[in-house]
Amino acid sequence: MEAMANVKERVRMERLSKVYPNGTVAVQDVNLSIREGEFLSFVGPSGCGKSTIFKMITGLSGATGGKLEVMGTSPKQARKQSDTAFVFQDHTLLPWSSVLDNVALPLALRGVSRQERTREAERAIELVGLKEHARSMPRQLSGGMKMRASIARALVSRPKLLLMDEPFGALDEITRQTLQLELLDIWSRDREMTVLFVTHNVFEAVFLSTRIAVMTPRPGKVASLIDVPVPFPRDDSFRSAPEFGRIVRSVSDALKH
Ligand code: ADP
């Protein structure tokens, strides 16, 4: 009971809406409360407003209606406090900097001392299993390793909210499944971290998430919220469990409506 009472709300959307200046209703009346330690995936076809919601959460784009709170404050304030971090599908590493310097970059931009940022970058690099490659240049890394480096760069500032927009979309299936397991392992070490994850892939969403928001386009709305009541740690055997198939089916059905 006590643990329940202490669970903090990380993101609160109340009738959140976004209409672009050209009249496109990208997001309409989304109500969602996301708690500390959740792994929530947004699933839906292109154009249903997933990126727009992420841009609003990071404070890059303002809402045109409703209310949005991040870490109990405004999205811009949460970003200033470095409470949120972002991982994109494109790894966006600087080609002329080593893995270590790339991962340390967010701290360098905040004026953290060299000694401290090296220590923190080494910690993040170890978390993603790239210790042997800390001095490598991005061009020397495989696609999966570049994505690990991007994740390390997001983790370096110890975010309370990690936003991932189709991070594994460009990877082959085997690498993708390996990185899914690694991501769950990283998250299990810091269960106060909330992860918001965008994917088109229903299997990926079910494997990773505690909850799935199924979205529909024009206008972008959350059509249903589906719980994945399967405990962690999860391993590959979950992918072939009857429960997995059942939840995949209910997400797929919700997507069709
Ligand atoms: P998703 O990430 O789910 O693919 P987006 O959030 O990118 O969806 O887009 C939602 C809708 O808003 C789409 O119809 C898209 O064309 C439109 N849209 C996105 N950005 C802009 C913009 N800057 N101006 C006008 N319309 C936009």
Coordinates of C-alpha atoms in Angstrom, one line a residue, residues 31 37 80 109 137 199-200 215:
N31 CA -5.8 12.0 -21.5
G37 CA 8.8 3.3 -13.4
K80 CA 16.1 22.5 -18.2
L109 CA 27.3 21.2 -22.9
M137 CA 35.0 6.2 -33.7
T199 CA 7.2 1.7 -32.3
H200 CA 5.2 0.4 -35.3
M215 CA -3.2 5.4 -31.3

